[in-house]
PDB file of C-alpha atoms in Angstrom:
ATOM      1  CA  ALA B   1     -24.208   6.603 -17.517  1.00  0.00           C
ATOM      2  CA  VAL B   2     -24.591   2.846 -17.000  1.00  0.00           C
ATOM      3  CA  GLN B   3     -24.247   2.223 -20.726  1.00  0.00           C
ATOM      4  CA  ARG B   4     -21.081   4.329 -20.911  1.00  0.00           C
ATOM      5  CA  LEU B   5     -19.597   2.453 -17.953  1.00  0.00           C
ATOM      6  CA  ALA B   6     -20.438  -0.895 -19.572  1.00  0.00           C
ATOM      7  CA  LEU B   7     -18.830   0.248 -22.833  1.00  0.00           C
ATOM      8  CA  LEU B   8     -15.673   1.335 -20.971  1.00  0.00           C
ATOM      9  CA  HIS B   9     -15.421  -2.106 -19.362  1.00  0.00           C
ATOM     10  CA  VAL B  10     -15.837  -3.789 -22.761  1.00  0.00           C
ATOM     11  CA  VAL B  11     -13.124  -1.603 -24.320  1.00  0.00           C
ATOM     12  CA  GLU B  12     -10.811  -2.255 -21.353  1.00  0.00           C
ATOM     13  CA  ALA B  13     -11.352  -6.019 -21.669  1.00  0.00           C
ATOM     14  CA  ALA B  14     -10.781  -5.916 -25.434  1.00  0.00           C
ATOM     15  CA  VAL B  15      -7.490  -4.050 -25.036  1.00  0.00           C
ATOM     16  CA  TYR B  16      -6.425  -6.387 -22.219  1.00  0.00           C
ATOM     17  CA  LEU B  17      -7.072  -9.386 -24.481  1.00  0.00           C
ATOM     18  CA  ALA B  18      -5.273  -7.665 -27.366  1.00  0.00           C
ATOM     19  CA  ALA B  19      -2.225  -7.279 -25.114  1.00  0.00           C
ATOM     20  CA  LYS B  20      -2.306 -11.025 -24.384  1.00  0.00           C
ATOM     21  CA  GLU B  21      -2.778 -12.001 -28.041  1.00  0.00           C
ATOM     22  CA  ASP B  22      -0.055 -13.874 -29.966  1.00  0.00           C
ATOM     23  CA  ASP B  23      -0.233 -11.333 -32.800  1.00  0.00           C
ATOM     24  CA  PRO B  24       1.439  -8.081 -31.656  1.00  0.00           C
ATOM     25  CA  ASN B  25      -0.203  -6.178 -34.513  1.00  0.00           C
ATOM     26  CA  ILE B  26      -3.575  -6.414 -32.763  1.00  0.00           C
ATOM     27  CA  MET B  27      -2.357  -4.403 -29.760  1.00  0.00           C
ATOM     28  CA  GLN B  28      -0.479  -2.059 -32.063  1.00  0.00           C
ATOM     29  CA  GLU B  29      -3.687  -1.277 -33.962  1.00  0.00           C
ATOM     30  CA  ALA B  30      -5.642  -0.823 -30.733  1.00  0.00           C
ATOM     31  CA  ALA B  31      -3.015   1.534 -29.333  1.00  0.00           C
ATOM     32  CA  ALA B  32      -2.737   3.512 -32.573  1.00  0.00           C
ATOM     33  CA  GLY B  33      -6.492   4.056 -32.563  1.00  0.00           C
ATOM     34  CA  LEU B  34      -7.027   4.746 -28.866  1.00  0.00           C
ATOM     35  CA  VAL B  35      -3.905   6.578 -27.634  1.00  0.00           C
ATOM     36  CA  PRO B  36      -4.798   9.836 -29.453  1.00  0.00           C
ATOM     37  CA  ARG B  37      -8.171   9.800 -27.669  1.00  0.00           C
ATOM     38  CA  LEU B  38      -6.801   9.171 -24.175  1.00  0.00           C
ATOM     39  CA  PRO B  39      -6.388  12.798 -23.006  1.00  0.00           C
ATOM     40  CA  ARG B  40     -10.030  13.621 -23.738  1.00  0.00           C
ATOM     41  CA  LEU B  41     -11.231  10.321 -22.257  1.00  0.00           C
ATOM     42  CA  LEU B  42      -9.242  10.950 -19.063  1.00  0.00           C
ATOM     43  CA  ASP B  43     -10.641  14.464 -18.747  1.00  0.00           C
ATOM     44  CA  LEU B  44     -14.213  13.276 -19.320  1.00  0.00           C
ATOM     45  CA  SER B  45     -13.919  10.432 -16.825  1.00  0.00           C
ATOM     46  CA  ALA B  46     -12.082  12.316 -14.079  1.00  0.00           C
ATOM     47  CA  SER B  47     -15.295  13.437 -12.386  1.00  0.00           C
ATOM     48  CA  ASP B  48     -16.705   9.900 -12.180  1.00  0.00           C
ATOM     49  CA  ALA B  49     -14.816   7.500  -9.893  1.00  0.00           C
ATOM     50  CA  ALA B  50     -16.684   4.476 -11.280  1.00  0.00           C
ATOM     51  CA  SER B  51     -15.594   5.144 -14.852  1.00  0.00           C
ATOM     52  CA  MET B  52     -12.023   5.968 -13.831  1.00  0.00           C
ATOM     53  CA  GLY B  53     -11.419   2.313 -12.912  1.00  0.00           C
ATOM     54  CA  PRO B  54     -11.637   0.954 -16.468  1.00  0.00           C
ATOM     55  CA  VAL B  55     -10.273   4.157 -18.011  1.00  0.00           C
ATOM     56  CA  ALA B  56      -7.167   4.076 -15.783  1.00  0.00           C
ATOM     57  CA  SER B  57      -6.564   0.422 -16.593  1.00  0.00           C
ATOM     58  CA  LEU B  58      -7.047   1.126 -20.289  1.00  0.00           C
ATOM     59  CA  ALA B  59      -4.684   4.108 -20.137  1.00  0.00           C
ATOM     60  CA  LYS B  60      -2.020   2.058 -18.370  1.00  0.00           C
ATOM     61  CA  LEU B  61      -2.163  -0.756 -20.928  1.00  0.00           C
ATOM     62  CA  LEU B  62      -2.065   1.605 -23.908  1.00  0.00           C
ATOM     63  CA  ILE B  63       0.611   3.943 -22.556  1.00  0.00           C
ATOM     64  CA  GLU B  64       2.887   1.106 -21.464  1.00  0.00           C
ATOM     65  CA  HIS B  65       2.539  -0.453 -24.912  1.00  0.00           C
ATOM     66  CA  ALA B  66       3.146   2.848 -26.713  1.00  0.00           C
ATOM     67  CA  CYS B  67       6.191   3.558 -24.545  1.00  0.00           C
ATOM     68  CA  GLY B  68       7.625   0.108 -25.101  1.00  0.00           C
ATOM     69  CA  ASP B  69       7.244  -1.063 -21.506  1.00  0.00           C
ATOM     70  CA  ARG B  70       5.085  -4.028 -22.482  1.00  0.00           C
ATOM     71  CA  GLY B  71       5.491  -5.359 -25.958  1.00  0.00           C
ATOM     72  CA  HIS B  72       4.690  -8.893 -27.079  1.00  0.00           C
ATOM     73  CA  GLY B  73       7.367 -11.198 -25.714  1.00  0.00           C
ATOM     74  CA  GLY B  74       9.219  -8.247 -24.218  1.00  0.00           C
ATOM     75  CA  GLU B  75       9.603  -6.426 -27.535  1.00  0.00           C
ATOM     76  CA  ALA B  76       9.229  -2.681 -27.473  1.00  0.00           C
ATOM     77  CA  ALA B  77       6.310  -1.103 -29.295  1.00  0.00           C
ATOM     78  CA  GLU B  78       8.785   0.898 -31.354  1.00  0.00           C
ATOM     79  CA  SER B  79       9.980  -2.287 -33.055  1.00  0.00           C
ATOM     80  CA  GLN B  80       6.408  -2.844 -34.228  1.00  0.00           C
ATOM     81  CA  GLY B  81       5.893   0.759 -35.368  1.00  0.00           C
ATOM     82  CA  PHE B  82       6.134   4.094 -33.597  1.00  0.00           C
ATOM     83  CA  ILE B  83       3.028   5.344 -31.786  1.00  0.00           C
ATOM     84  CA  ALA B  84       2.947   9.107 -31.430  1.00  0.00           C
ATOM     85  CA  LEU B  85       1.834  10.270 -28.005  1.00  0.00           C
ATOM     86  CA  PRO B  86      -0.417  13.345 -27.986  1.00  0.00           C
ATOM     87  CA  ARG B  87       1.033  16.418 -26.273  1.00  0.00           C
ATOM     88  CA  ALA B  88      -2.047  16.662 -24.060  1.00  0.00           C
ATOM     89  CA  LEU B  89      -1.464  13.181 -22.599  1.00  0.00           C
ATOM     90  CA  VAL B  90       1.077  14.076 -19.901  1.00  0.00           C
ATOM     91  CA  PRO B  91      -0.984  16.993 -18.520  1.00  0.00           C
ATOM     92  CA  ALA B  92      -4.153  14.844 -18.596  1.00  0.00           C
ATOM     93  CA  VAL B  93      -2.488  12.019 -16.643  1.00  0.00           C
ATOM     94  CA  ARG B  94      -1.096  14.517 -14.160  1.00  0.00           C
ATOM     95  CA  ARG B  95      -4.490  16.196 -13.680  1.00  0.00           C
ATOM     96  CA  VAL B  96      -6.074  12.834 -12.911  1.00  0.00           C
ATOM     97  CA  LEU B  97      -3.352  11.933 -10.407  1.00  0.00           C
ATOM     98  CA  ARG B  98      -3.347  15.346  -8.789  1.00  0.00           C
ATOM     99  CA  GLY B  99      -7.094  15.615  -8.458  1.00  0.00           C
ATOM    100  CA  GLY B 100      -8.946  18.862  -8.553  1.00  0.00           C
ATOM    101  CA  SER B 101     -12.262  20.592  -8.290  1.00  0.00           C
ATOM    102  CA  GLY B 102     -15.146  18.392  -9.273  1.00  0.00           C
ATOM    103  CA  GLN B 103     -12.976  15.287  -9.315  1.00  0.00           C
ATOM    104  CA  GLN B 104     -13.832  12.457  -6.968  1.00  0.00           C
ATOM    105  CA  PRO B 105     -10.979  10.645  -5.206  1.00  0.00           C
ATOM    106  CA  LEU B 106      -9.605   7.861  -7.368  1.00  0.00           C
ATOM    107  CA  PRO B 107     -10.035   4.241  -6.316  1.00  0.00           C
ATOM    108  CA  SER B 108      -6.695   2.726  -5.233  1.00  0.00           C
ATOM    109  CA  ARG B 109      -6.301   0.519  -8.309  1.00  0.00           C
ATOM    110  CA  ALA B 110      -7.043   3.427 -10.620  1.00  0.00           C
ATOM    111  CA  MET B 111      -4.466   5.556  -8.785  1.00  0.00           C
ATOM    112  CA  LEU B 112      -1.838   2.817  -9.142  1.00  0.00           C
ATOM    113  CA  ALA B 113      -2.631   2.344 -12.834  1.00  0.00           C
ATOM    114  CA  MET B 114      -2.335   6.081 -13.494  1.00  0.00           C
ATOM    115  CA  ALA B 115       0.944   6.257 -11.542  1.00  0.00           C
ATOM    116  CA  ASP B 116       2.307   3.378 -13.649  1.00  0.00           C
ATOM    117  CA  ALA B 117       1.173   5.183 -16.802  1.00  0.00           C
ATOM    118  CA  LEU B 118       2.973   8.373 -15.736  1.00  0.00           C
ATOM    119  CA  LEU B 119       6.151   6.411 -14.969  1.00  0.00           C
ATOM    120  CA  ALA B 120       6.010   4.755 -18.404  1.00  0.00           C
ATOM    121  CA  LEU B 121       5.607   8.191 -19.979  1.00  0.00           C
ATOM    122  CA  ALA B 122       8.498   9.518 -17.869  1.00  0.00           C
ATOM    123  CA  ARG B 123      10.810   6.882 -19.303  1.00  0.00           C
ATOM    124  CA  ARG B 124      10.048   8.167 -22.799  1.00  0.00           C
ATOM    125  CA  SER B 125       9.617  11.911 -22.329  1.00  0.00           C
ATOM    126  CA  ARG B 126      11.572  14.568 -20.454  1.00  0.00           C
ATOM    127  CA  GLU B 127       8.348  16.556 -20.050  1.00  0.00           C
ATOM    128  CA  ALA B 128       6.676  13.581 -18.351  1.00  0.00           C
ATOM    129  CA  GLN B 129       9.754  12.988 -16.233  1.00  0.00           C
ATOM    130  CA  ALA B 130       9.706  16.594 -15.004  1.00  0.00           C
ATOM    131  CA  SER B 131       5.958  16.334 -14.429  1.00  0.00           C
ATOM    132  CA  ALA B 132       6.350  13.146 -12.381  1.00  0.00           C
ATOM    133  CA  VAL B 133       9.050  14.650 -10.192  1.00  0.00           C
ATOM    134  CA  GLU B 134       7.009  17.841  -9.684  1.00  0.00           C
ATOM    135  CA  LEU B 135       3.919  15.812  -8.787  1.00  0.00           C
ATOM    136  CA  VAL B 136       5.903  13.860  -6.196  1.00  0.00           C
ATOM    137  CA  ARG B 137       7.154  17.149  -4.718  1.00  0.00           C
ATOM    138  CA  GLU B 138       3.610  18.546  -4.542  1.00  0.00           C
ATOM    139  CA  LEU B 139       2.276  15.397  -2.889  1.00  0.00           C
ATOM    140  CA  ARG B 140       5.143  15.392  -0.432  1.00  0.00           C
ATOM    141  CA  GLN B 141       4.477  19.020   0.520  1.00  0.00           C
ATOM    142  CA  ALA B 142       0.770  18.283   0.972  1.00  0.00           C
ATOM    143  CA  LEU B 143       1.574  15.282   3.183  1.00  0.00           C
ATOM    144  CA  GLU B 144       4.058  17.274   5.235  1.00  0.00           C
ATOM    145  CA  ALA B 145       1.472  20.009   5.761  1.00  0.00           C
ATOM    146  CA  ALA B 146      -1.111  17.433   6.828  1.00  0.00           C
ATOM    147  CA  LEU B 147       1.354  15.825   9.249  1.00  0.00           C
ATOM    148  CA  ASP B 148       2.806  19.068  10.616  1.00  0.00           C
ATOM    149  CA  PRO B 149       2.797  18.902  14.443  1.00  0.00           C
ATOM    150  CA  SER B 150       1.786  22.564  14.636  1.00  0.00           C
ATOM    151  CA  GLY B 151      -0.981  22.034  12.073  1.00  0.00           C
ATOM    152  CA  PRO B 152      -4.590  21.034  12.691  1.00  0.00           C
ATOM    153  CA  ALA B 153      -3.852  17.300  12.494  1.00  0.00           C
ATOM    154  CA  GLY B 154      -1.315  17.565  15.318  1.00  0.00           C
ATOM    155  CA  ALA B 155       0.927  14.754  14.069  1.00  0.00           C
ATOM    156  CA  SER B 156       4.209  14.661  15.935  1.00  0.00           C
ATOM    157  CA  ASP B 157       5.962  11.584  14.654  1.00  0.00           C
ATOM    158  CA  ARG B 158       9.489  12.590  13.546  1.00  0.00           C
ATOM    159  CA  CYS B 159       9.872   9.269  11.753  1.00  0.00           C
ATOM    160  CA  THR B 160       6.942  10.148   9.507  1.00  0.00           C
ATOM    161  CA  HIS B 161       8.802  13.183   8.154  1.00  0.00           C
ATOM    162  CA  GLU B 162      11.944  11.128   7.611  1.00  0.00           C
ATOM    163  CA  CYS B 163       9.878   8.487   5.818  1.00  0.00           C
ATOM    164  CA  LEU B 164       8.357  11.181   3.610  1.00  0.00           C
ATOM    165  CA  ALA B 165      11.820  12.426   2.673  1.00  0.00           C
ATOM    166  CA  ALA B 166      12.937   8.885   1.886  1.00  0.00           C
ATOM    167  CA  ALA B 167       9.799   8.272  -0.205  1.00  0.00           C
ATOM    168  CA  HIS B 168      10.421  11.482  -2.137  1.00  0.00           C
ATOM    169  CA  ALA B 169      14.032  10.505  -2.844  1.00  0.00           C
ATOM    170  CA  ALA B 170      13.020   6.985  -3.887  1.00  0.00           C
ATOM    171  CA  ALA B 171      10.264   8.217  -6.187  1.00  0.00           C
ATOM    172  CA  SER B 172      12.555  10.771  -7.798  1.00  0.00           C
ATOM    173  CA  ALA B 173      15.219   8.120  -8.346  1.00  0.00           C
ATOM    174  CA  ALA B 174      12.678   5.648  -9.764  1.00  0.00           C
ATOM    175  CA  VAL B 175      12.097   7.901 -12.745  1.00  0.00           C
ATOM    176  CA  ALA B 176      15.038   6.992 -14.909  1.00  0.00           C
ATOM    177  CA  PRO B 177      16.116   9.455 -17.612  1.00  0.00           C
ATOM    178  CA  PRO B 178      14.285   8.821 -20.899  1.00  0.00           C
ATOM    179  CA  ALA B 179      16.161   6.882 -23.514  1.00  0.00           C
ATOM    180  CA  ALA B 180      17.572   8.841 -26.425  1.00  0.00           C
ATOM    181  CA  PRO B 181      15.359   8.507 -29.504  1.00  0.00           C
ATOM    182  CA  PHE B 182      18.327   7.718 -31.759  1.00  0.00           C
ATOM    183  CA  ALA B 183      21.565   5.878 -31.069  1.00  0.00           C
ATOM    184  CA  ARG B 184      24.638   8.028 -31.397  1.00  0.00           C
ATOM    185  CA  GLY B 185      27.435   6.595 -33.403  1.00  0.00           C
TER     186      GLY B 185
END
């Protein structure tokens, strides 16, 4: 387990350095080789909070590059060559963010990295966009239930519910519609 964690940190550092490199082809090659393996890696690491730190960071870097959010000098990854995203990627990212049986709570930085990855995917894919909005709805419902004044927590702050509604609206609006794959003439 320690060796696997060390290897994940090395891979994360290598991809981070590739993203900072002057030659955009280095990151393109890294993304082309690693993006197809991300869904399985996310599923394998979901039950280990320690390994989710580097895996979440790695996923964020690769997904943002593949989706064109962070190319070299602001260039989109598509200008360097299209990177196909595996169909299983959106559900894997959502499962990690949503949590589940056998999954430990994510560290805060890992949660933020996975949320950024889902938002990058949502800008490229209608499926990811729908998934992001549905996840926000589910989280909002869970928070409302936890803060329900008649519930076991006994929260009674009306402002909290209004803040939840505002957060839901803001998160839904933050997911911009994905760009069309081809320009219409």
